[in-house]
Every structure is written in structure tokens, then in C-alpha cells.
Coordinates of C-alpha atoms in Angstrom, one line a residue:
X1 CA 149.9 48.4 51.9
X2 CA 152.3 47.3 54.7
X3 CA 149.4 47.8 57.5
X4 CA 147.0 45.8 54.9
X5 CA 149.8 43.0 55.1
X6 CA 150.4 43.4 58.7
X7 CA 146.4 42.7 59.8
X8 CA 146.7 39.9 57.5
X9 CA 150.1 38.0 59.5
X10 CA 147.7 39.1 62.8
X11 CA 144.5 37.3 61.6
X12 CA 146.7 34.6 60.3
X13 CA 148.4 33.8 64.0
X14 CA 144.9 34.2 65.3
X15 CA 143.5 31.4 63.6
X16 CA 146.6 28.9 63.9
X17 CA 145.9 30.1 67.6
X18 CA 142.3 28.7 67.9
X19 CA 143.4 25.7 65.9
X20 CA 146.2 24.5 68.3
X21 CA 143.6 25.1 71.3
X22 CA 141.3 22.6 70.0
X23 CA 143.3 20.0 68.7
X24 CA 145.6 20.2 72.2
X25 CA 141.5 19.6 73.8
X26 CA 140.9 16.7 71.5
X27 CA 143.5 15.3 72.9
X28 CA 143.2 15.7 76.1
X29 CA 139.8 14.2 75.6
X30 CA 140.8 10.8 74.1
X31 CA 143.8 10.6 76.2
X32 CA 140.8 10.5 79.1
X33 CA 138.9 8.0 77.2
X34 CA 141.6 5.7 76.4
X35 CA 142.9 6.1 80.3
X36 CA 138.8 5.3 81.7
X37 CA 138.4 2.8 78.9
X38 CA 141.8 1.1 80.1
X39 CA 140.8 1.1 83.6
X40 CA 137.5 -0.5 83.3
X41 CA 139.0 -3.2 81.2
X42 CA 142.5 -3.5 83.8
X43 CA 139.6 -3.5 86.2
X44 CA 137.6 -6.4 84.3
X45 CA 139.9 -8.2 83.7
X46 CA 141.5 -8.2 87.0
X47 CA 138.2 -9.6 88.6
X48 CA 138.0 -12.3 86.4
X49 CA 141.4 -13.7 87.1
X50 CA 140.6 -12.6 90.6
X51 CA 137.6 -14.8 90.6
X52 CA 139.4 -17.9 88.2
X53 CA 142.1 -18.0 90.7
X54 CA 140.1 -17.8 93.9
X55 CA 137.7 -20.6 92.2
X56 CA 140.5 -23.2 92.0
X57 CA 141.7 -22.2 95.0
X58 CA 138.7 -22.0 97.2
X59 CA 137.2 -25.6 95.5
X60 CA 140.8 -27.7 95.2
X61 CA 139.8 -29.7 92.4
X62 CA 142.8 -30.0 91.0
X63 CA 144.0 -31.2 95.1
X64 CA 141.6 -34.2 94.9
X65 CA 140.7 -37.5 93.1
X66 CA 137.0 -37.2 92.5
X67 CA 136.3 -40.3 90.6
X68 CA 135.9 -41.4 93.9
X69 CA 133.2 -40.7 96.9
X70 CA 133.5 -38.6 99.5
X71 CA 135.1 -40.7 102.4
X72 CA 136.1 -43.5 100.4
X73 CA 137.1 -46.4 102.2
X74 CA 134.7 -45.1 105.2
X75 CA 130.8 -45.5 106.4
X76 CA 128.1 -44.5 103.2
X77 CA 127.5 -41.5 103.0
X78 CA 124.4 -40.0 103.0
X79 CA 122.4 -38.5 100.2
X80 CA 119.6 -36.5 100.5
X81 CA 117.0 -36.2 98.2
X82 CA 114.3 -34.2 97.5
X83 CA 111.9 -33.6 94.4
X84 CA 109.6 -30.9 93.2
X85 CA 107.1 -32.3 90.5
X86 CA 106.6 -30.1 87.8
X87 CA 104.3 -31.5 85.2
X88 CA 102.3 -35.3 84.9
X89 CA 102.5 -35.1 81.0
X90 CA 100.6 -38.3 79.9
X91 CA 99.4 -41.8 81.3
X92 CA 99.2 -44.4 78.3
X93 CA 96.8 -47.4 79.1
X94 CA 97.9 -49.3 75.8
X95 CA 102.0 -49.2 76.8
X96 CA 101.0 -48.7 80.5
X97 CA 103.5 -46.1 81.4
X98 CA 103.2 -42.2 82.6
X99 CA 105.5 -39.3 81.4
X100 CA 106.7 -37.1 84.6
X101 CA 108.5 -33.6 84.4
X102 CA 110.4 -33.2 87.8
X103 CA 113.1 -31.2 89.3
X104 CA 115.5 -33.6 91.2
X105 CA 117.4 -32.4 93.8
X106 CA 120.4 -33.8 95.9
X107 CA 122.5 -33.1 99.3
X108 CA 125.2 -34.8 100.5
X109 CA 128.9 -33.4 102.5
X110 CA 132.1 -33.3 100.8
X111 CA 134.4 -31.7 102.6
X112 CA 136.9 -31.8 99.6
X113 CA 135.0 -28.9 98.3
X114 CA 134.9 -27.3 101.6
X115 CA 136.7 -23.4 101.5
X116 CA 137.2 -20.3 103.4
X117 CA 134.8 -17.6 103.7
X118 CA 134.1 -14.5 105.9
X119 CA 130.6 -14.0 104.8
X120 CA 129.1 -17.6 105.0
X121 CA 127.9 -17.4 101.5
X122 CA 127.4 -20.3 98.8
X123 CA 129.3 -20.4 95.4
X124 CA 126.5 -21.2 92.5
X125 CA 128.1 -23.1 89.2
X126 CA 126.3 -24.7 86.4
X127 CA 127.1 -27.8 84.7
X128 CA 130.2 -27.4 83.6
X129 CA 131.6 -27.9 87.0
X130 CA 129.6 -31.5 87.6
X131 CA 131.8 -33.0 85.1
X132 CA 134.6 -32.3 87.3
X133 CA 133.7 -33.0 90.8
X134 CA 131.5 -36.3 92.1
X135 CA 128.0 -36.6 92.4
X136 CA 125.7 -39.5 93.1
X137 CA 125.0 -41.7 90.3
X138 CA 121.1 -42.2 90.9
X139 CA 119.1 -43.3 88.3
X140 CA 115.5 -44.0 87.8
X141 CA 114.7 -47.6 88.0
X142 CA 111.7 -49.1 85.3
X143 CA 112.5 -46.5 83.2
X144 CA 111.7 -46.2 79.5
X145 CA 113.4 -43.2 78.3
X146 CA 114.4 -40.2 80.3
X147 CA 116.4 -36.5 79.4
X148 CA 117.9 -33.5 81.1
X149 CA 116.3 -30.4 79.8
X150 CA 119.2 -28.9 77.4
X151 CA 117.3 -25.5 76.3
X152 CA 119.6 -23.1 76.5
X153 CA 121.8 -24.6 78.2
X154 CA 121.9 -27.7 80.5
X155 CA 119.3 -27.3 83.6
X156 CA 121.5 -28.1 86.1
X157 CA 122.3 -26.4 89.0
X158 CA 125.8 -27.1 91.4
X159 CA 125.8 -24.9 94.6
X160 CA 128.6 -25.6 97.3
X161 CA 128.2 -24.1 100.8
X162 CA 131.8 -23.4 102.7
X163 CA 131.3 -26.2 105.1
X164 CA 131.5 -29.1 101.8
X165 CA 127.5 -29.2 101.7
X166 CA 126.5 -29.4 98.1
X167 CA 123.4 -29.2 96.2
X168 CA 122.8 -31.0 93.1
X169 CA 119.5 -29.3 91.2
X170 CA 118.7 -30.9 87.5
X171 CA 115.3 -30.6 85.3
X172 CA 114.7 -34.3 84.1
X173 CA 111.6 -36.1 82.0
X174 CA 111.3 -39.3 82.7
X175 CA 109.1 -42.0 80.9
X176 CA 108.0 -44.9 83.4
X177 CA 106.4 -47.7 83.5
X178 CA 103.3 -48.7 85.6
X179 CA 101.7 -51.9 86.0
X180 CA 98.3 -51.4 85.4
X181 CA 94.9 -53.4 86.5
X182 CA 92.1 -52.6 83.8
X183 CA 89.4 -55.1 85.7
X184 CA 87.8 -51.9 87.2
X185 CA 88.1 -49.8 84.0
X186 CA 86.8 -47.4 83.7
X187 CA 86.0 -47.5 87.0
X188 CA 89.3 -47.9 88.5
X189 CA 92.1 -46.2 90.3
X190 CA 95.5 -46.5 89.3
X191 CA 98.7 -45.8 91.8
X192 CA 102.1 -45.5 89.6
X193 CA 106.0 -44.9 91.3
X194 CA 108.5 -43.6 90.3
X195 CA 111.4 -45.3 91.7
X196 CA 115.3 -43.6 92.5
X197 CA 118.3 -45.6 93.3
X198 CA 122.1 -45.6 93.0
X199 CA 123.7 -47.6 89.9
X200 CA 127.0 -48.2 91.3
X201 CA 126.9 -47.7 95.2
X202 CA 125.1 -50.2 97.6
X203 CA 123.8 -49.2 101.0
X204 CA 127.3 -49.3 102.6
X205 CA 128.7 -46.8 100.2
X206 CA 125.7 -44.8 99.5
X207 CA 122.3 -43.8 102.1
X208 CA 119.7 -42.7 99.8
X209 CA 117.0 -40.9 101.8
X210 CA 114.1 -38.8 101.7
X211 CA 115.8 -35.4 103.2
X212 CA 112.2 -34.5 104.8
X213 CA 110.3 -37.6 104.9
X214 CA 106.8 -36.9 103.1
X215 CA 107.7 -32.9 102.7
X216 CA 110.2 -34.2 100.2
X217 CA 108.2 -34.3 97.7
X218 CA 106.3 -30.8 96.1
X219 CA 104.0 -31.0 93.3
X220 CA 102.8 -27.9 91.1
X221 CA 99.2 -26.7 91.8
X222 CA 98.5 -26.9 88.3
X223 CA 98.7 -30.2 87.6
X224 CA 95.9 -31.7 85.7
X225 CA 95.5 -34.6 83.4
X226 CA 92.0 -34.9 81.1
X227 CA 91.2 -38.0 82.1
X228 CA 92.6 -38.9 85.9
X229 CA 91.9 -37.2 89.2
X230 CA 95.2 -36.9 90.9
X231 CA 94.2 -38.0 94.6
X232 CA 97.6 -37.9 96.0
X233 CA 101.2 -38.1 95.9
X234 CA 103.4 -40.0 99.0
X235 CA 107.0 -40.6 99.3
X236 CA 108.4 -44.3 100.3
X237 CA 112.2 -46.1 101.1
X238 CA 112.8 -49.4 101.1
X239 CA 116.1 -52.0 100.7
X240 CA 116.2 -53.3 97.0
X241 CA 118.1 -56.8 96.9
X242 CA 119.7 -58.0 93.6
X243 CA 121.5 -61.3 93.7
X244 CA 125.0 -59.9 92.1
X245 CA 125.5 -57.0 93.8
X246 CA 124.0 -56.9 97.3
X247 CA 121.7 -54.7 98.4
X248 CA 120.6 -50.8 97.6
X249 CA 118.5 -48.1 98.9
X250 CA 115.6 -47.3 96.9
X251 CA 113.5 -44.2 97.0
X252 CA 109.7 -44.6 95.5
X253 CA 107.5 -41.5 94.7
X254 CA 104.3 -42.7 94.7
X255 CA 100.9 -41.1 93.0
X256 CA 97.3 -42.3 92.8
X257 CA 94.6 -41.3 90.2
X258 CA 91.4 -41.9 89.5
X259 CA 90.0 -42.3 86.3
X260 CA 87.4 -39.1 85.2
X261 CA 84.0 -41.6 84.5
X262 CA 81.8 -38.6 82.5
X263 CA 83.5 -39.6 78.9
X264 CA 82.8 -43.0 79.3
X265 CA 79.3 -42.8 80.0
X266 CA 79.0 -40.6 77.1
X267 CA 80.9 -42.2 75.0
X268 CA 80.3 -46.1 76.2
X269 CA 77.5 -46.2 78.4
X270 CA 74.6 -44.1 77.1
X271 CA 75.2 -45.3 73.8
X272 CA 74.8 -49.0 74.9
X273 CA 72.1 -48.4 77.0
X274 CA 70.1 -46.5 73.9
X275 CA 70.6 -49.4 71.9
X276 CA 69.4 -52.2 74.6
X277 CA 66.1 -49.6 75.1
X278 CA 65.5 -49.2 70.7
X279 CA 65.8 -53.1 70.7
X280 CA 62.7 -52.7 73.1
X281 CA 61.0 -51.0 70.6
X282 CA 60.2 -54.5 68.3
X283 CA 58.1 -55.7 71.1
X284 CA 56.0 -52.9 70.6
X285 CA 56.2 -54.1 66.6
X286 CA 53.2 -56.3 64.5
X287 CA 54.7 -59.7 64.8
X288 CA 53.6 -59.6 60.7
X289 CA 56.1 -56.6 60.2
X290 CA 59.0 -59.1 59.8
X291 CA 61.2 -56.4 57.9
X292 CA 60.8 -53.9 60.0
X293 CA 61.6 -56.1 63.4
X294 CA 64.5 -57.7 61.9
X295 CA 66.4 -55.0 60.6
X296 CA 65.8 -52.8 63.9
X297 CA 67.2 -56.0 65.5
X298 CA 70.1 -56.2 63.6
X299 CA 70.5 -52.9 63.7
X300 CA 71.2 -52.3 67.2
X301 CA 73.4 -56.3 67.2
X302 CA 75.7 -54.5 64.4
X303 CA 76.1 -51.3 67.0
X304 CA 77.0 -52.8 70.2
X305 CA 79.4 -55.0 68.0
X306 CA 80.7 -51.3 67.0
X307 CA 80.8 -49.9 70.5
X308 CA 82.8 -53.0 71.7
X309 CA 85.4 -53.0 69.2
X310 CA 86.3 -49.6 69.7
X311 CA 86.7 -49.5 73.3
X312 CA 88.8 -52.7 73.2
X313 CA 90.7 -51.0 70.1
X314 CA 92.2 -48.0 73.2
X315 CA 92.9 -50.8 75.5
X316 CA 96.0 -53.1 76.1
X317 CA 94.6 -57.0 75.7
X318 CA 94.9 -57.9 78.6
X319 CA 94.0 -61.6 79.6
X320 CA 90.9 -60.7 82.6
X321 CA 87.8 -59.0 82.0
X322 CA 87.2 -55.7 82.7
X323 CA 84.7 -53.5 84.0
X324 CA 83.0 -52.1 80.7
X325 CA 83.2 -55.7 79.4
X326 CA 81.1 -56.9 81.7
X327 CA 78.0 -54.0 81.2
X328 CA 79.2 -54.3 76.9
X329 CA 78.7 -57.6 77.2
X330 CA 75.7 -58.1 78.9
X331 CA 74.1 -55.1 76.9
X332 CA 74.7 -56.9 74.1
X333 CA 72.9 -59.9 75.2
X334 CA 70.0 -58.3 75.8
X335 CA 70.1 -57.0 73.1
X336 CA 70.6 -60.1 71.0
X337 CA 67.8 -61.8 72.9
X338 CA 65.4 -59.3 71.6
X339 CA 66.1 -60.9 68.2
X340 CA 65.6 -64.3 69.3
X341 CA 62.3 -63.5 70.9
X342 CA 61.0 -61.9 67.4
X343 CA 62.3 -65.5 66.3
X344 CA 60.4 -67.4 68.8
X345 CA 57.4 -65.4 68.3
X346 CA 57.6 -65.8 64.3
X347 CA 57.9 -69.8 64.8
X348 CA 55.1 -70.2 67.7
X349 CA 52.6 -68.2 65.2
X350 CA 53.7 -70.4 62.5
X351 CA 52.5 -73.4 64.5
X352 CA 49.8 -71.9 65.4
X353 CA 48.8 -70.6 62.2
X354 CA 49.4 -75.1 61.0
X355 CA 47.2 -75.8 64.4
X356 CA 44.3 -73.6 62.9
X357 CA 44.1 -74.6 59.5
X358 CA 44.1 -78.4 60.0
X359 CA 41.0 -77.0 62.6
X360 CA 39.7 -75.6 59.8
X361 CA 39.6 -77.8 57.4
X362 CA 38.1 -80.6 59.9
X363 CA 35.6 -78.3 60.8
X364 CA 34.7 -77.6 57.6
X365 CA 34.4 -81.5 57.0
X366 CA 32.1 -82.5 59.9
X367 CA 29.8 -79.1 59.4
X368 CA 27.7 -80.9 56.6
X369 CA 26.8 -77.6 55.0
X370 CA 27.3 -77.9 51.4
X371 CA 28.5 -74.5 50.7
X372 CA 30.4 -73.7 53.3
X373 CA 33.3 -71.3 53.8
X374 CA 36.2 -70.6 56.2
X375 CA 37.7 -67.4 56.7
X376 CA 40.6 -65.7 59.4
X377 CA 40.4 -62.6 60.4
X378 CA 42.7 -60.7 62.5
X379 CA 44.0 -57.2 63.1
X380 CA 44.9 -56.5 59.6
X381 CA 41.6 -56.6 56.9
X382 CA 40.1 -54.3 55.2
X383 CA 36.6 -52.6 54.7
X384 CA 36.2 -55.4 50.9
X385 CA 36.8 -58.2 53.2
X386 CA 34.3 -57.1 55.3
X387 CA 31.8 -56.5 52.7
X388 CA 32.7 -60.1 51.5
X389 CA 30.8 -61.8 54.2
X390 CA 27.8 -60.3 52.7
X391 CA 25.5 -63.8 52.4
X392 CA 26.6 -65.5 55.6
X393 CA 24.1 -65.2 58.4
X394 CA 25.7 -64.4 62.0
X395 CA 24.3 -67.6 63.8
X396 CA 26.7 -69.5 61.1
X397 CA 29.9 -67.6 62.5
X398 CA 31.5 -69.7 64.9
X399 CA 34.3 -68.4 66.7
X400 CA 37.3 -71.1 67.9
X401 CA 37.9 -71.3 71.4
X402 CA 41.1 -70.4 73.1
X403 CA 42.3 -68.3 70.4
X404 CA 43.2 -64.9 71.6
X405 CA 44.9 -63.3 69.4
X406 CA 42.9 -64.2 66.2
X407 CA 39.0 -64.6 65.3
X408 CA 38.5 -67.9 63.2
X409 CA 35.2 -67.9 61.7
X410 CA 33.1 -70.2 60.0
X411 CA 31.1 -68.9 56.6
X412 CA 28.3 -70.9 55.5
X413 CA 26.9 -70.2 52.6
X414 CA 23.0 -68.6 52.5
X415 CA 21.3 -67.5 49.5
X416 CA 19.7 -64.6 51.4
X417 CA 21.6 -61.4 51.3
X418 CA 20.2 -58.1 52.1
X419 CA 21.6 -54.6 53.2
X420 CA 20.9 -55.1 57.1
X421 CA 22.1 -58.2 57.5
X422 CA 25.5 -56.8 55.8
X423 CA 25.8 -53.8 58.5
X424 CA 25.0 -56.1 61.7
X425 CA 27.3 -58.8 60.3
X426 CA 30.1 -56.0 59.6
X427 CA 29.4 -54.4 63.3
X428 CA 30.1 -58.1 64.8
X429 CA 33.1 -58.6 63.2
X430 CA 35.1 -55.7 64.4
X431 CA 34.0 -56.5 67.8
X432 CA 35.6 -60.0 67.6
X433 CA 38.9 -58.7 65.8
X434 CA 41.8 -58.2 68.8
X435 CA 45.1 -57.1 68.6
X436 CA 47.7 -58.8 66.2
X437 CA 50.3 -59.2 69.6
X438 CA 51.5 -62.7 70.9
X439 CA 51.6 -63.1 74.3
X440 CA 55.5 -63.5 74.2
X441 CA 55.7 -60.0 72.8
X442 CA 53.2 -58.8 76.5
X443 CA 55.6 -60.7 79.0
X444 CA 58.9 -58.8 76.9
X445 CA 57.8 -55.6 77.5
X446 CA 57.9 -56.3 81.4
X447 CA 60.6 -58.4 81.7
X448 CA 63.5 -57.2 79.1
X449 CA 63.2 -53.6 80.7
X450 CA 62.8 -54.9 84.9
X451 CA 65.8 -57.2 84.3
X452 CA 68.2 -54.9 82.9
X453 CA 67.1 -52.6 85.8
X454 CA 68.0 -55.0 88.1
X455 CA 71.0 -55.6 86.4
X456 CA 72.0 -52.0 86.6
X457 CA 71.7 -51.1 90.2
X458 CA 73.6 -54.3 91.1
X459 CA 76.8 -53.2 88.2
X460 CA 76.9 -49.9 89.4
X461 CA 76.4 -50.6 93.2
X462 CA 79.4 -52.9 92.9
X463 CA 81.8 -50.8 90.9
X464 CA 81.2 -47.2 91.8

């Protein structure tokens, strides 16, 4: 019993044993974790009140008045500028403006901001710090409405070199506006600017210039409009003179386009020109079909009206005529003269219809012949009236003279009838029977289509 007890007390001290070990290790262990977790944040947080303290130091902003320009009081300073264009979002004919996506970019010297530093290198801040130091107060001149890019955070970029150079990078959409001239359209190329200059500083506080003349200006190799073929893109400087406050430097970043011509001729052109060509068609038309020629002409009238109104509808109204005007117009003459010469041709064949019947019946007067009969017959009779002329003898059918288009004949009355005489007297009258067409209908078909030729050739020969 008191060796059982004994082993006991030994197994007993053996476990506290083990126990102590690993809690004295436990401890150990967190005492490292807390002493490497402490150092990393000592460490941390040393840098950034290293870097707070060298900041203020290194810039002096708190050493300086910054409301005002660098050398106040001395020559302008000089301001470079340079622009990279991102995006050419939209050109609106109707409000005559263009939306432009564009990083701007400015360098100028304030040795304010100059500092010490072994390795030569820049110090890059973000916005925060523009609100703090001065920068040059350009703005965009003929400008609509215009934003710095806020997404995340404000695009705007402040690096400051150790000798006081500073750069000035901001993402900016601008909305301009551009004085168009439609009297080309849509035939025309338009050239738009977008203008910089200082709001508060004339020329003899503030140089404006283009910090690498025409290489000052970048554009993205993407850029692509549906409607406009960029051509090019040129810088420009000139003096801008305003009567209260003198005179300012003005950058101008110029771009021309050229109008893509392919939708309008399918949507303007072709259209137009298919409904001068279908009014064409009524020439073509019995002059006695006076539904069918008068509906196809109002037909193609009530189109072009349609065409007309909706190109004007996208287009500012502007007080000159255009360019599509001019072919819309003239299209639509044509094509309203086509309906005057079915009128012309339904009044001359009127008269001469009057002319014939009065011939007629004078005729039929001075002929003696008792039983006598007149009949006209043109392009449209039928196999009965042709059998009615069974009774007349063919010496007795006199034709009038100078009558083209129609065969007037004379029916005198004979009491001998038989079934030869019928066939040779049906025979002779389909020879004499011409075509139903007046001769304004013949000179139409040559002259509509060769004068709106000509009239092409000399519209696109003097626009294109």
C-alpha cells in the first residue's frame, strides 16, 4: 500500500512537470508575437511620421503664402501645357457642339516647393495637396459644361521634382461649342477648337504655351466617331484681347472631320433619286389611265415631301441652304413636273378630242349621205366594235389628216353586208389603230431622264 501511494505522488509530479513545460512555451511564444507584432507596428508607425514630417518639411507649405503665384510681383511665369486626347465622345449638329475626354497636363517652376534630395527623385501627391499649394487657373473658353473625373477618387495627379518643377495631370470632359457651316452638308468638313486660357492672369503674370509645339498634343489611336472621319488634330497660340482686362494667352487645339457620305446616300439620296425615276414611269402610262397616273404622281410628291422633312427635322435651321437642299429640292421638282406634264397631256387631248368632234359633225353635214355615221377609234376597242362596222364599205372610211395618235373614221351607211366584206373591213381597221401616246408623253421620256443626268454630274462634280 505505501509503494501503491508512492507511484501515485511520482506520476502525479510527472504530469504537473509536463504541464508547467508547456504553458512556460506558450508563453514564450506570445511573448515573441506580441514583441514581432510590436515592432512591425513601432516600425509602421515610425515611417509614417517619418514621412508626415519629412513632407512638411521637404514642401514648406506651411513657410509660404500660396494664394499667390510663383514670383509675385516679378516677370509671368511660364506654363506649360500639354494634352493627351482620350476620347471624341459626340459631335451634335442640332446644338453644334462636340464632347471631348482629355487628359490636361501642366508645368511651370515654383521654387517654393523646391527641397533637398540625394537621389534626384520626384514626390507624387494626389489631389488633396492641390488645394493647398497654387496652380494655374486655366479654364476652357466656349465651354458648355465640363467635369473632373471623380471615380474613385479625384483624377488628379500633383508631382513635384526637387528643383520646384511641378506637374499638374487632371482627367477632364469638356462639352464645347463649334460654329458650324451646314451649306456643304452632308458634304462638308467641319474643324472645331478647343480653346485654354487663364481666368485671372494676363500675359504679364501668366505665359501659356504649348510645352512642345505641335507634339503637345497626343490623341488615342482608337478614336472613332460613326459618322466623321477625323483628318487631323493641330495645336495653335494666339493673344486674346478683352476690353476690361487686357490681354491673355490663349491656347487652341484644333481638329478637322469629315462627314462619312455612305448613310446619306442611303438614307437621302437613293431614296430621292428612286422616286424622281418611279415618277418616270407615268410617261410610260395610257394617257386614259387617269387613276393610275395620278396617284403614282402623288405618290412619289407625298414622299419627297417625307424625305425632306426628316432630314431638316436632324438639322439646326439654319438661315442658308444646304447641300442636300439643293439635290431635295430639285428632286422634288422633277418630280412635281411629272405631274404637271400628265396635266398638260390630259388638257391638250381634251382640246383635241373638242377639235375632232366639231370636225366631225361638219363632216358629217357636208357628206350628203343620208345614213351616215361617225365613229373614233383608238388604241382601246374591242373585237364587238369591230364587228359593228359590219355594213360600211371601206371606200366610205375616210381617215382625218394629221391625226396621229387617233384614226377618225367616217361610216356611211350601205345596205349590203356580207361575211367578206366584214373580215377585210376588220383587217383595215387594226392597221389604222396607233398607239394611245401623245407626243408630250415621247419628248418626256428623253428629256426628264437626260436633264436630271445633267443635273447630277454637275451637283456631284461641284460638292464632292
Amino acid at each position: 500500500m505505501p509503494y501503491f501511494t508512492k507511484l501515485l505522488l511520482l506520476l502525479f509530479c510527472l504530469v504537473l512537470l509536463v504541464e508547467s513545460r508547456k504553458h512556460r512555451r506558450r508563453r514564450w511564444t506570445s511573448h515573441l508575437d506580441v514583441q514581432r507584432a510590436s515592432h512591425i507596428f513601432k516600425k509602421n508607425q515610425d515611417l509614417t511620421k517619418s514621412l508626415k514630417g519629412k513632407t512638411k518639411q521637404l514642401l514648406k507649405i506651411d513657410e509660404h503664402d500660396f494664394t499667390m503665384r510663383p514670383a509675385f510681383g516679378g516677370p509671368a511665369i511660364p506654363v506649360g501645357v500639354d494634352v493627351q486626347v482620350e476620347s471624341l465622345d459626340s459631335i451634335s449638329e442640332v446644338d453644334m457642339d462636340f464632347t471631348m475626354t482629355l487628359y490636361l497636363r501642366h508645368y511651370w517652376k515654383d521654387e517654393r516647393l523646391s527641397f533637398h534630395s540625394t537621389n534626384n527623385k520626384s514626390m507624387t501627391f494626389d489631389g488633396r495637396l492641390v488645394k493647398k499649394i497654387w496652380v494655374p487657373d486655366v479654364f476652357f473658353v466656349h465651354s458648355k459644361r465640363s467635369f473632373i473625373h471623380d471615380t474613385t477618387t479625384d483624377n488628379i495627379m500633383l508631382r513635384v521634382f526637387p528643383d520646384g518643377h511641378v506637374l499638374y495631370s487632371m482627367r477632364v470632359t469638356v462639352t464645347a461649342m463649334c460654329n458650324m457651316d451646314f451649306s456643304r452638308f452632308p458634304l462638308d468638313s467641319q474643324t472645331c477648337s478647343l480653346e485654354l486660357e487663364s481666368y485671372a492672369y494676363t500675359d504679364e503674370d501668366l505665359m501659356l504655351y504649348w510645352k512642345n509645339g505641335n507634339e503637345s498634343l497626343k490623341t488615342d489611336e482608337k478614336i472613332s466617331l460613326s459618322q466623321f472621319l477625323i483628318q487631323k488634330f493641330h495645336t495653335t497660340s494666339r493673344l486674346a484681347f478683352y476690353s476690361s482686362t487686357g490681354w491673355y494667352n490663349r491656347l487652341y487645339i484644333n481638329f478637322t472631320l469629315r462627314r462619312h457620305i455612305f448613310f446619306f446616300l442611303l438614307q437621302t439620296y437613293f431614296p430621292a433619286t428612286l422616286m424622281v425615276m418611279l415618277s418616270w414611269v407615268s410617261f410610260w402610262i395610257d394617257r386614259r389611265a387617269v387613276p393610275a397616273r395620278v396617284s403614282l404622281g402623288i405618290t412619289t410628291v407625298l414622299t419627297m415631301s417625307t424625305i425632306i422633312t426628316g432630314v431638316n427635322a436632324s438639322m439646326p435651321r439654319v438661315s442658308y441652304i444646304k447641300a442636300v437642299d439643293i439635290y431635295l429640292w430639285v428632286s422634288f421638282v422633277f418630280v412635281f413636273l411629272s405631274v404637271l406634264e400628265y396635266a398638260a397631256v390630259n388638257y391638250l387631248t381634251t382640246v383635241q378630242e373638242r377639235k375632232e368632234r366639231k370636225l366631225r359633225e361638219r363632216f358629217s353635214c357636208s357628206c350628203g349621205i343620208p345614213h351616215s355615221k361617225t365613229m373614233m377609234l383608238d388604241g382601246n376597242y374591242s373585237e364587238s366594235d369591230a364587228n359593228s362596222l359590219a355594213g360600211y364599205s371601206r371606200n366610205q372610211m375616210v381617215p382625218e389628216e394629221e391625226k396621229p395618235e387617233k384614226v377618225v373614221v367616217h361610216l356611211a351607211m350601205s345596205n349590203e353586208s356580207n361575211s367578206s366584206r366584214k373580215r377585210g373591213l376588220k383587217g383595215h381597221v387594226g392597221l389604222r389603230i396607233i398607239q394611245n401616246t401623245h407626243a408630250i408623253d415621247k419628248y418626256s421620256r428623253l428629256i426628264f431622264p437626260g436633264t436630271y443626268i445633267v443635273f447630277n454630274l454637275i451637283y456631284w462634280s461641284v460638292f464632292s
